[in-house]
Short mmCIF file of C-alpha atoms and ligand atoms in Angstrom, two decimals:
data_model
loop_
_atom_site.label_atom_id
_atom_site.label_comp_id
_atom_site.label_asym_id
_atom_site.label_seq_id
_atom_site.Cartn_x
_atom_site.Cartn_y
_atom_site.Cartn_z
CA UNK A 1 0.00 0.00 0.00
CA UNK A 2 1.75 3.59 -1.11
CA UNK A 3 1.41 5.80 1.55
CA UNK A 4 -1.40 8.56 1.61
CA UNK A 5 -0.40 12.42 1.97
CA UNK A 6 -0.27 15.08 0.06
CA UNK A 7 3.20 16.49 0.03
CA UNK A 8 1.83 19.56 -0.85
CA UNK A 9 -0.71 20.21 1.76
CA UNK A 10 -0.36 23.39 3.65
CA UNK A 11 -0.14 23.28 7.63
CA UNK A 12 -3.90 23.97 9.16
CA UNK A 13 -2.47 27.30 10.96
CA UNK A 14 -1.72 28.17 7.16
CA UNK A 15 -4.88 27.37 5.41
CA UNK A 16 -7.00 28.63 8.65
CA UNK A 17 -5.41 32.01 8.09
CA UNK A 18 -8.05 34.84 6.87
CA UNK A 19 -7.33 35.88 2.77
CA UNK A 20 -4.30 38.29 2.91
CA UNK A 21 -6.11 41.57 3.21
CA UNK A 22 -4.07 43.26 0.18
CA UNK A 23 -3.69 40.32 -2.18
CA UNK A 24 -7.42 41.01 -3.69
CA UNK A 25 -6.59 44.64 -4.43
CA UNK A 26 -2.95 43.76 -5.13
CA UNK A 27 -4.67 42.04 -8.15
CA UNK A 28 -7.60 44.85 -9.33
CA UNK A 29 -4.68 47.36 -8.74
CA UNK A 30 -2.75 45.03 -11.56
CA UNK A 31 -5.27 44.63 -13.48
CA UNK A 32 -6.13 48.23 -14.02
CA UNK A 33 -2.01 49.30 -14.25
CA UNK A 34 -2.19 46.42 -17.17
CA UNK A 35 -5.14 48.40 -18.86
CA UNK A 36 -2.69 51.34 -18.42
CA UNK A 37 -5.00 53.26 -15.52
CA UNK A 38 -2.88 56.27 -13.94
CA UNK A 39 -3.04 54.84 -10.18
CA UNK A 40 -3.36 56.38 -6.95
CA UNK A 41 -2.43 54.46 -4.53
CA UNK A 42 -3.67 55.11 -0.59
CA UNK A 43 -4.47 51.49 -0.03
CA UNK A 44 -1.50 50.59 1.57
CA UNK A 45 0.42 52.65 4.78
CA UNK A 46 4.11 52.53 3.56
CA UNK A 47 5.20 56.41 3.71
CA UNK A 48 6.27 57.51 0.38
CA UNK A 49 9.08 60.10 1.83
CA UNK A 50 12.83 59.18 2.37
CA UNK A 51 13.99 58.62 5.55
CA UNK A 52 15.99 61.13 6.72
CA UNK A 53 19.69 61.30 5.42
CA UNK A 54 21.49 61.92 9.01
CA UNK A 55 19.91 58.49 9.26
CA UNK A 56 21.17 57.18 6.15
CA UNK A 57 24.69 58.36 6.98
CA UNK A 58 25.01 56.76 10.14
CA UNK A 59 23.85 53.24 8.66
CA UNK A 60 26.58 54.09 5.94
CA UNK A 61 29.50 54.99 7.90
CA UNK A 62 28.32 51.63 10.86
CA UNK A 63 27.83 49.49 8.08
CA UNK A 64 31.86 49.61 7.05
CA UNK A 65 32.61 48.79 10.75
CA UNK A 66 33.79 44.89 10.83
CA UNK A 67 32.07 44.88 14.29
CA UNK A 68 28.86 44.88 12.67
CA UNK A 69 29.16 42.40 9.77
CA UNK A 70 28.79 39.39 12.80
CA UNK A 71 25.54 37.98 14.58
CA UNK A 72 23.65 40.78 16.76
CA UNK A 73 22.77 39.53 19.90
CA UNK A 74 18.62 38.71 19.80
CA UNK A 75 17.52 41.47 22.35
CA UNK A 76 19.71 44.16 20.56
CA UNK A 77 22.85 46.29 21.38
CA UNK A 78 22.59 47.83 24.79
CA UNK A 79 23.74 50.88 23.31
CA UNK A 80 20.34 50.93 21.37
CA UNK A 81 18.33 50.02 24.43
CA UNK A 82 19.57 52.75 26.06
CA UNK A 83 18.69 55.12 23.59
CA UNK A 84 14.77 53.85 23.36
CA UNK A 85 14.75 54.42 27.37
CA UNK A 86 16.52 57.84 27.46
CA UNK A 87 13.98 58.73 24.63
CA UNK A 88 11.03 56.76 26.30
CA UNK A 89 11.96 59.17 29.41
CA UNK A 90 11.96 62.17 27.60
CA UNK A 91 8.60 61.39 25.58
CA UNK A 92 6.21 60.04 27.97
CA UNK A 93 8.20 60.34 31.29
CA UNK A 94 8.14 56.12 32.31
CA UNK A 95 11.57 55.14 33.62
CA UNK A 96 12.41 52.10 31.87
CA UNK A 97 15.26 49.31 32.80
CA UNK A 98 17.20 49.21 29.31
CA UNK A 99 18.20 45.63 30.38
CA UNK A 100 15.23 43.98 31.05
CA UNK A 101 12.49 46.32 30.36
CA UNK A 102 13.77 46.72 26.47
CA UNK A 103 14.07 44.25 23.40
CA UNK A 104 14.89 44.95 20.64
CA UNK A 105 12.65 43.61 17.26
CA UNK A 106 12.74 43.42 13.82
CA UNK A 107 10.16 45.34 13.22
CA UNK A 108 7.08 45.80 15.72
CA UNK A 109 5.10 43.27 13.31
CA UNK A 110 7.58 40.66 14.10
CA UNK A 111 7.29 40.71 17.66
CA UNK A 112 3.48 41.27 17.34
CA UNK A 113 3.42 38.10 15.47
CA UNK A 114 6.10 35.80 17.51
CA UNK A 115 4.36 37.18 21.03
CA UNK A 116 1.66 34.66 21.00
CA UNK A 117 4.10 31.58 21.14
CA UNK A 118 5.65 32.68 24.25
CA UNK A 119 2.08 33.10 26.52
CA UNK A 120 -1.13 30.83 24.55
CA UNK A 121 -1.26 27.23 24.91
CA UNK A 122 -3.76 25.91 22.38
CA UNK A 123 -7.34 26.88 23.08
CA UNK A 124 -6.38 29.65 25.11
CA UNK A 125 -8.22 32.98 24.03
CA UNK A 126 -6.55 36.25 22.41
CA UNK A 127 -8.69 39.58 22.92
CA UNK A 128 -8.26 41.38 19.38
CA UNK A 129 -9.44 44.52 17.77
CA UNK A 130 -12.04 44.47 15.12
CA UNK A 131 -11.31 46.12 12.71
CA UNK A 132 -7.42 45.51 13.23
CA UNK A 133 -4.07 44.87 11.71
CA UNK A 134 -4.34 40.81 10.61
CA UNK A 135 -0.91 40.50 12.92
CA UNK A 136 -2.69 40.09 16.27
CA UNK A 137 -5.12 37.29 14.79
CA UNK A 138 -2.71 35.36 12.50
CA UNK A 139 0.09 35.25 15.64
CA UNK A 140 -2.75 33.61 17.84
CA UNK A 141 -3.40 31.49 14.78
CA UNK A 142 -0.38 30.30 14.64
CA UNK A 143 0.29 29.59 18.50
CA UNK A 144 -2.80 27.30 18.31
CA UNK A 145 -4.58 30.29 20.17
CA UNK A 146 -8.13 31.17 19.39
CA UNK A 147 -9.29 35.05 18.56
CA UNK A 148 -12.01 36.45 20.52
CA UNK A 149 -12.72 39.57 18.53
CA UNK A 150 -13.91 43.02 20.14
CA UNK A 151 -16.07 44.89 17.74
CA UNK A 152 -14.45 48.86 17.60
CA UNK A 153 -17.95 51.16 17.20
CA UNK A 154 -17.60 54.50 16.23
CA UNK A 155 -20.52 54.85 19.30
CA UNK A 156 -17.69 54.16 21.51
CA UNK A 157 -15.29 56.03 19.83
CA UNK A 158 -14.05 52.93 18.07
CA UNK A 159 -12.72 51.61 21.68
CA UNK A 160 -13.24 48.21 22.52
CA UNK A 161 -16.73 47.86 25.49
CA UNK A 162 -14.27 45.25 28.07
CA UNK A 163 -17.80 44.90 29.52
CA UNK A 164 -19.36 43.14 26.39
CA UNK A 165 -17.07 40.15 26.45
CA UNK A 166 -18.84 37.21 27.98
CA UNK A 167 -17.30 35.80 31.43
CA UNK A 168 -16.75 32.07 29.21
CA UNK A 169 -14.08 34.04 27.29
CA UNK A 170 -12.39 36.04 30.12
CA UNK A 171 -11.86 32.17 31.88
CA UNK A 172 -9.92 31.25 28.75
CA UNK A 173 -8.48 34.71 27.56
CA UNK A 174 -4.53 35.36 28.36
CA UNK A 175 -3.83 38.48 26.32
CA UNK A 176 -5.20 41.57 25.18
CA UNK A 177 -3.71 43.38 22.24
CA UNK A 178 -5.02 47.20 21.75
CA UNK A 179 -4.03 49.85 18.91
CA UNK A 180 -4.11 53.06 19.72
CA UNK A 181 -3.58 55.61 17.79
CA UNK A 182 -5.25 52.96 16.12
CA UNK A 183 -4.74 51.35 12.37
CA UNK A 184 -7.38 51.07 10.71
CA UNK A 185 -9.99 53.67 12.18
CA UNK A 186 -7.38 56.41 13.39
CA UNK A 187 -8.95 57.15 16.83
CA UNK A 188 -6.85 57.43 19.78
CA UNK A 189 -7.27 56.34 23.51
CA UNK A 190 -6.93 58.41 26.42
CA UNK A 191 -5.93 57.86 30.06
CA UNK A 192 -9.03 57.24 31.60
CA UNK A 193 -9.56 54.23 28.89
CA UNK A 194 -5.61 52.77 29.78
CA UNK A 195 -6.43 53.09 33.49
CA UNK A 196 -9.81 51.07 32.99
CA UNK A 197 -7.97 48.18 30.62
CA UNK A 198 -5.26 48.11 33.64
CA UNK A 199 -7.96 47.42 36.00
CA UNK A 200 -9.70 44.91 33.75
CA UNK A 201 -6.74 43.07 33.15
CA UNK A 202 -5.46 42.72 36.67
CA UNK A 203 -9.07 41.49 37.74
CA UNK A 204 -8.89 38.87 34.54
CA UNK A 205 -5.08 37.76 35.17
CA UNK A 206 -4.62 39.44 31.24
CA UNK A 207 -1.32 40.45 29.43
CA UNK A 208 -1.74 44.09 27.88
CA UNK A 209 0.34 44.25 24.45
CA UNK A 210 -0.32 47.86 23.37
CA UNK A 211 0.54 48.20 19.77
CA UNK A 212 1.79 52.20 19.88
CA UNK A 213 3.22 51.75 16.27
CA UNK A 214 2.04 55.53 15.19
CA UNK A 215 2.70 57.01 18.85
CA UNK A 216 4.86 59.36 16.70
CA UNK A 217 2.18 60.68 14.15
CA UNK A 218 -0.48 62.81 15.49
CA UNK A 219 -1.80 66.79 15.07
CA UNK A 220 -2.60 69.79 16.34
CA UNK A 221 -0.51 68.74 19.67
CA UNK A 222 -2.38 66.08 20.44
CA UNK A 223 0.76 63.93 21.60
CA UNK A 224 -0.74 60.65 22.73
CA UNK A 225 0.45 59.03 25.83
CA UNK A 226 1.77 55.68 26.52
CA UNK A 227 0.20 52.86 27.64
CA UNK A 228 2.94 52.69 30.55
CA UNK A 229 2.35 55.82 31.97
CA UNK A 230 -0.76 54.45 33.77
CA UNK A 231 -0.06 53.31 36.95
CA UNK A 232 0.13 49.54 37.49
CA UNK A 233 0.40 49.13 33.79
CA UNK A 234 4.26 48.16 33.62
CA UNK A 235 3.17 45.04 36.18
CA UNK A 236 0.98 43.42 33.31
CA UNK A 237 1.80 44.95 29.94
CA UNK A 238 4.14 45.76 26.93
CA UNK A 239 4.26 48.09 24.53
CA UNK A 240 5.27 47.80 20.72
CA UNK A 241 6.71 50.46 18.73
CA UNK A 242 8.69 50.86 15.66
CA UNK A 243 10.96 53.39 13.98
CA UNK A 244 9.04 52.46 10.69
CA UNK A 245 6.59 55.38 10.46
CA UNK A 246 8.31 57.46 12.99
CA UNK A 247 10.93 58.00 10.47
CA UNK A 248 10.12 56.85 6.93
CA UNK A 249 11.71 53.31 7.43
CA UNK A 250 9.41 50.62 6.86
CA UNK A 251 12.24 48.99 4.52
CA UNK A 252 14.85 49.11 7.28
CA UNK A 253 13.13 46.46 10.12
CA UNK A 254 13.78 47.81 13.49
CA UNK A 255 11.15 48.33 15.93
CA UNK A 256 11.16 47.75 19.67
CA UNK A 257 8.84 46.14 22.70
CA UNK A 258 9.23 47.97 26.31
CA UNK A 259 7.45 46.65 29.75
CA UNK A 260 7.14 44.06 31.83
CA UNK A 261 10.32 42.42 31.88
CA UNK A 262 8.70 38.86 32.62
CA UNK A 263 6.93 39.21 30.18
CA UNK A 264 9.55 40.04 27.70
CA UNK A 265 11.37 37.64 28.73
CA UNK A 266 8.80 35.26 27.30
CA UNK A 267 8.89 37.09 23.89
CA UNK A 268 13.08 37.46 24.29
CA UNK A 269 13.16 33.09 24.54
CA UNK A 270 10.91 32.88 21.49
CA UNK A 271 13.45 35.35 19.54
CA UNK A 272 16.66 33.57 20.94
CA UNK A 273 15.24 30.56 19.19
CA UNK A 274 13.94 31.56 16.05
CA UNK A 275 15.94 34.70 15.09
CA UNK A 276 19.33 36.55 15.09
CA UNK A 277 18.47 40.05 15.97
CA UNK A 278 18.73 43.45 13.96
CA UNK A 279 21.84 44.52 11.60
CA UNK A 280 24.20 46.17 14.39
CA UNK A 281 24.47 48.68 11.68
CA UNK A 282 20.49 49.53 11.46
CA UNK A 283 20.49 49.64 15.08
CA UNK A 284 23.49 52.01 14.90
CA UNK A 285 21.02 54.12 12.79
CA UNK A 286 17.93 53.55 14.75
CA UNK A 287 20.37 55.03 17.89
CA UNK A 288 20.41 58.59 15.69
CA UNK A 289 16.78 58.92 15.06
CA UNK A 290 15.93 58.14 18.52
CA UNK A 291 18.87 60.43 20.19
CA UNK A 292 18.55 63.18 17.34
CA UNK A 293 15.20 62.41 15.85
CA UNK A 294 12.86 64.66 17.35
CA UNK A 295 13.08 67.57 14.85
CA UNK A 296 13.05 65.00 11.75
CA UNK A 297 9.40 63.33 13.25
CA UNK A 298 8.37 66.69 13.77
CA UNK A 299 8.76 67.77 10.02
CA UNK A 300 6.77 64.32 9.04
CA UNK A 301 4.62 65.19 11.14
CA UNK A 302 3.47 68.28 9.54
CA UNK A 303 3.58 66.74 6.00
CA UNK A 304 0.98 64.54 7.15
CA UNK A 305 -1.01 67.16 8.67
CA UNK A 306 -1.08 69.39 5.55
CA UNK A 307 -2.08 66.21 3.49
CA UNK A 308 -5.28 65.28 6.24
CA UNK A 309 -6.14 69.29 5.87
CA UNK A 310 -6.31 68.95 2.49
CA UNK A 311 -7.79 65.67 2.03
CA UNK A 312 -10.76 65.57 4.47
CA UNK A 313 -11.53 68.77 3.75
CA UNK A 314 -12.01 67.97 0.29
CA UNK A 315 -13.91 64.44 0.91
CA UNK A 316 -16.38 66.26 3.07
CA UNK A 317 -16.67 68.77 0.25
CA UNK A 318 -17.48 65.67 -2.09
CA UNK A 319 -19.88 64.66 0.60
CA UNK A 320 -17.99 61.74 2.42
CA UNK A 321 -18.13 61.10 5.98
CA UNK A 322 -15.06 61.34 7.70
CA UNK A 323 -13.40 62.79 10.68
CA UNK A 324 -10.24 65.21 10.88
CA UNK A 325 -8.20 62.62 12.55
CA UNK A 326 -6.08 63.32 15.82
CA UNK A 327 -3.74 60.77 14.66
CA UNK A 328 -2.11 58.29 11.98
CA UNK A 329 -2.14 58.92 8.28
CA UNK A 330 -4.75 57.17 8.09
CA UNK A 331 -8.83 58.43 7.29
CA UNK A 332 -11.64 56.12 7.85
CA UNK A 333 -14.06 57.06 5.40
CA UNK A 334 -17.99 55.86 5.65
CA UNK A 335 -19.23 54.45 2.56
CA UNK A 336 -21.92 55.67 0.80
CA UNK A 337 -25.43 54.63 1.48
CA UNK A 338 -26.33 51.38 -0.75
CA UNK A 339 -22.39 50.10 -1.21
CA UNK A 340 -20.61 47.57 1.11
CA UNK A 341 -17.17 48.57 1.85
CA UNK A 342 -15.69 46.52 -0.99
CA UNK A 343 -18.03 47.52 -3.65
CA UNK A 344 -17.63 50.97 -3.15
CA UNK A 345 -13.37 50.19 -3.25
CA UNK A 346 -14.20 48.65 -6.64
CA UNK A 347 -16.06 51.35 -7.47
CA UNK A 348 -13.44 53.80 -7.08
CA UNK A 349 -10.45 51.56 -8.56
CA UNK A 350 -12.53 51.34 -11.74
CA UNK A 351 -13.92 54.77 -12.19
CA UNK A 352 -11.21 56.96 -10.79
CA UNK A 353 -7.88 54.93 -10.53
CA UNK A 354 -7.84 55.46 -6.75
CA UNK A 355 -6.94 52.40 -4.58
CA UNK A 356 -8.29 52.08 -1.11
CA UNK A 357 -8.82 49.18 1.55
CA UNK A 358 -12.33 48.32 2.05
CA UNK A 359 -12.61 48.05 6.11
CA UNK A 360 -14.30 44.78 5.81
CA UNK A 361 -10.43 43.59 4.91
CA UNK A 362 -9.77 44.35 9.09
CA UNK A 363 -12.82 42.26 10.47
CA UNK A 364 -16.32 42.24 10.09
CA UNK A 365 -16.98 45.57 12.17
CA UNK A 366 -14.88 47.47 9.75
CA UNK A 367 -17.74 46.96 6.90
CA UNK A 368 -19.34 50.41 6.32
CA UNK A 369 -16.08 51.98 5.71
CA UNK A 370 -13.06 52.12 3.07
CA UNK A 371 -9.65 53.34 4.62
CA UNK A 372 -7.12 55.32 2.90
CA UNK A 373 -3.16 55.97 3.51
CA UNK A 374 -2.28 59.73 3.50
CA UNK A 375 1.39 58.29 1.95
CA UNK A 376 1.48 59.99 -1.66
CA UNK A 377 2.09 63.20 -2.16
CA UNK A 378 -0.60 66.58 -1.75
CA UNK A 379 -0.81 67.11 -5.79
CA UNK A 380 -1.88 63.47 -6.04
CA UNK A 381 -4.21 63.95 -3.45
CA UNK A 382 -5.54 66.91 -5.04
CA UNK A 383 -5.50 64.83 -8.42
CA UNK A 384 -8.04 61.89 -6.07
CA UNK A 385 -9.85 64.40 -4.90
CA UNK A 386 -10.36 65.89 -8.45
CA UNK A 387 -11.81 62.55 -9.98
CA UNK A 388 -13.83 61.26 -6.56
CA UNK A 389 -15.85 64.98 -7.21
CA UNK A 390 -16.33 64.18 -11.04
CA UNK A 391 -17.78 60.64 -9.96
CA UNK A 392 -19.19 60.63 -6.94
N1 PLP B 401 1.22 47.76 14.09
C1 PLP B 401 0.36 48.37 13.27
C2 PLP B 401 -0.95 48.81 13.82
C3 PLP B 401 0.69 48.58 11.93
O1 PLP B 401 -0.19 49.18 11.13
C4 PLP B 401 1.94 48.14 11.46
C5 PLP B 401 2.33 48.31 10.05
O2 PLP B 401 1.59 48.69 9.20
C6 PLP B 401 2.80 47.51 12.35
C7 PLP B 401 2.42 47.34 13.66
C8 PLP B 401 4.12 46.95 11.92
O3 PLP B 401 5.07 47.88 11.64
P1 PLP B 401 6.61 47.51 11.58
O4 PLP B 401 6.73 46.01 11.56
O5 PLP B 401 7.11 48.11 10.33
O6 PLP B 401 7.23 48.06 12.82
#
C-alpha cells in the first residue's frame, strides 16, 4: 500500500489564516495598471518620503565597521536600548530598565506576530481589535490560540466595550492586544480608557500588548500618551513600537517592545530561538533617530497634517463622511449609502484609478467603511480628490 499524503498540503495554521487583506486589491490594482489606468495608490500605509539622510549616513558609515558584519545579539545592542529608554523618558516620562524592560525587534510586526508563542497554549483565548491589523489574529493562529474579537464602534469612539465580552471568554483569555492611535480607524485612547484596561486586566489575570506603532504621528498637539504611563500598567503589559513610520523606514526592520520584563522575557526566549536580531548597523542608525530624531518626526509630522487638511476637507466637500483625525495617516471614510465597503473600493479603482482598503479587509466591524493611507504626495491627493468629485 503507497502511503497517503499530500506532500503539498499546507499546515492547518496556514490554510486557517483569513485571505491576505491586500492580495485582492494587489490584483484589481494590476489589473487596471495592465489596462494602463494612472493609479493612486492610498491602499496601503508605507510612507512615500525618504527617511531622513542623518539616518542614512550613520547606517553608511556603521555598516563599514567589521564589528557589525557578525551575529547581533537577539535582544539588541545595549547601546540601542539605552537610547529607546533615554527617549522613552523624555517622551512620555516612564523610567524604563534598558536591560530587562527593552528588546529589541525586527520590526514591531515581528514581535506582534512571535508574542503569541511565548504566553497561549492551544485553546487559550486572544482579545483582538475588530477592525485591526491581521498580525494580532494570524500570531494567535499560529500559537494554536483562538481570537475572541472586540467589535471597535464608532458609538464608543471605536474603543473596545471590556464589559461586552462574555465571562466564558475572560476564563480562557490570556492576552489583550489594543491599537491606539489605532490602524485602521485612526482614533486614539486616552488615560481614563488605559487606566480602565489596567484594571480589567489585573481582575482577569490578562497580558496588555499595546501596539503604539504611530505614537509618533499625530496633530494639532495632540501627543498621545503611553500605555505605561498608567499606573500599574508596567506590572501586566508591553508596549510595541517601531521606527518604521516614525521616520520613513518601513524597509529598514527595526522596531522595539518595552514593559514588563517577565513578560519580555517570554517574547526574548521565542526570539533567541527563532531569530538573530537586527543589523548592528540599522540599530546604529535607529540610535540617531531616537537620540537626534525629534526635529526629523516633527517635520513628518506636519507633512501629514497638511495632506489630512487637504484631504478631508475635500472628501467632506465631495460629501464623504469622515473625521479630521487626531492621529495616523490614516482616514476612515464611511461608505456611501447602498455600497458595502468593498463595492464601493471597486467602485473607485474602476472609475477613478484610486486604490483604497475596504474596512471589511480588518474584520467584520470594519464593513461600512473604506480606509485610505495619506502616503502619496498633496498634488496626487488633489488629483483623487479631483476625480472622486467628477464621480461621486
Ligand atoms: N502595528 C500596526 C498597527 C501597523 O499598522 C503596522 C504596520 O503597518 C505595524 C504594527 C508593523 O510595523 P513595523 O513592523 O514596520 O514596525
Amino acid at each position: 500500500m503507497p502511503i497517503q499524503k499530500n506532500r503539498y498540503e499546507m499546515a492547518k495554521r496556514i490554510k486557517d489564516l483569513p485571505p491576505y487583506l491586500f492580495a485582492s486589491i494587489d490584483r484589481m490594482k494590476q489589473e487596471a495598471i495592465q489596462k494602463g489606468v494612472d493609479i493612486i495608490n492610498l491602499g496601503v500605509g508605507d510612507p512615500d518620503l525618504p527617511t531622513p539622510p542623518a539616518i542614512v549616513r550613520r547606517l553608511q558609515s556603521a555598516a563599514g565597521e567589521s564589528k557589525n558584519h557578525q551575529y547581533p545579539s537577539y535582544e539588541g545592542l545595549l547601546k540601542f536600548r539605552q537610547a529607546v529608554a533615554r527617549w522613552y523618558q523624555r517622551r512620555f516620562g516612564v523610567n524604563l530598565d534598558p536591560v530587562s524592560e527593552v528588546l529589541t525587534l525586527i520590526g514591531s510586526k515581528e514581535g506582534i506576530g512571535h508574542f503569541p508563542l511565548a504566553f497561549l497554549n492551544p485553546g487559550d483565548i486572544a482579545l483582538i481589535p475588530n477592525p485591526g491589523y491581521p498580525v494580532y489574529h494570524a500570531g494567535t493562529l499560529f500559537a494554536g490560540g483562538q481570537s475572541h474579537f472586540m467589535p471597535l464602534l464608532r458609538e464608543n469612539g471605536f474603543l473596545p466595550d471590556l464589559s461586552r465580552i462574555p465571562k466564558g471568554v475572560l476564563k480562557k483569555a490570556k492576552v489583550l492586544f489594543l491599537n491606539y492611535p489605532n490602524n485602521p480607524t485612526s482614533a486614539t485612547a486616552d488615560g481614563s480608557f488605559f487606566e480602565q484596561v489596567v484594571a480589567f486586566a489585573k481582575r482577569n489575570r490578562l497580558i496588555v500588548c499595546h501596539d503604539a506603532a504611530y505614537s509618533e504621528i499625530f496633530f494639532d498637539g495632540h501627543r498621545p500618551m503611553s500605555f505605561l504611563e498608567v499606573k500599574g500598567a508596567k506590572e501586566i503589559g508591553i508596549e510595541f513600537h517601531s521606527l518604521s513610520k516614525t521616520f520613513n523606514m518601513t524597509g529598514w526592520r527595526i522596531g522595539f517592545a518595552v514593559g514588563n520584563h517577565k513578560i519580555l522575557g517570554g517574547l526574548g526566549k521565542i526570539k533567541s530561538n527563532l531569530d538573530s536580531g537586527v543589523f548592528q548597523a540599522v540599530q546604529e542608525a535607529g540610535i540617531e533617530a531616537m537620540e537626534s530624531g525629534d526635529h526629523l518626526a516633527e517635520e513628518i509630522r506636519k507633512t501629514y497634517q497638511e495632506r489630512r487638511d487637504l484631504m478631508v476637507s475635500g472628501l467632506k466637500r465631495i460629501g464623504l463622511e469622515v473625521e479630521f483625525p487626531k492621529a495616523t495617516f490614516y482616514l476612515w471614510v464611511a461608505v456611501p449609502r447602498g455600497y458595502h465597503s468593498a463595492q464601493f473600493t471597486a467602485l473607485l479603482l474602476s472609475k477613478t484609478g484610486i486604490v483604497t482598503t475596504p474596512g471589511k479587509g480588518f474584520g467584520d466591524s470594519g464593513e461600512g467603511y473604506i480606509r485610505m493611507a495619506l502616503t502619496v504626495k498633496r498634488e496626487r491627493l488633489a488629483e483623487a480628490l479631483r476625480r472622486m468629485e467628477q464621480v461621486l
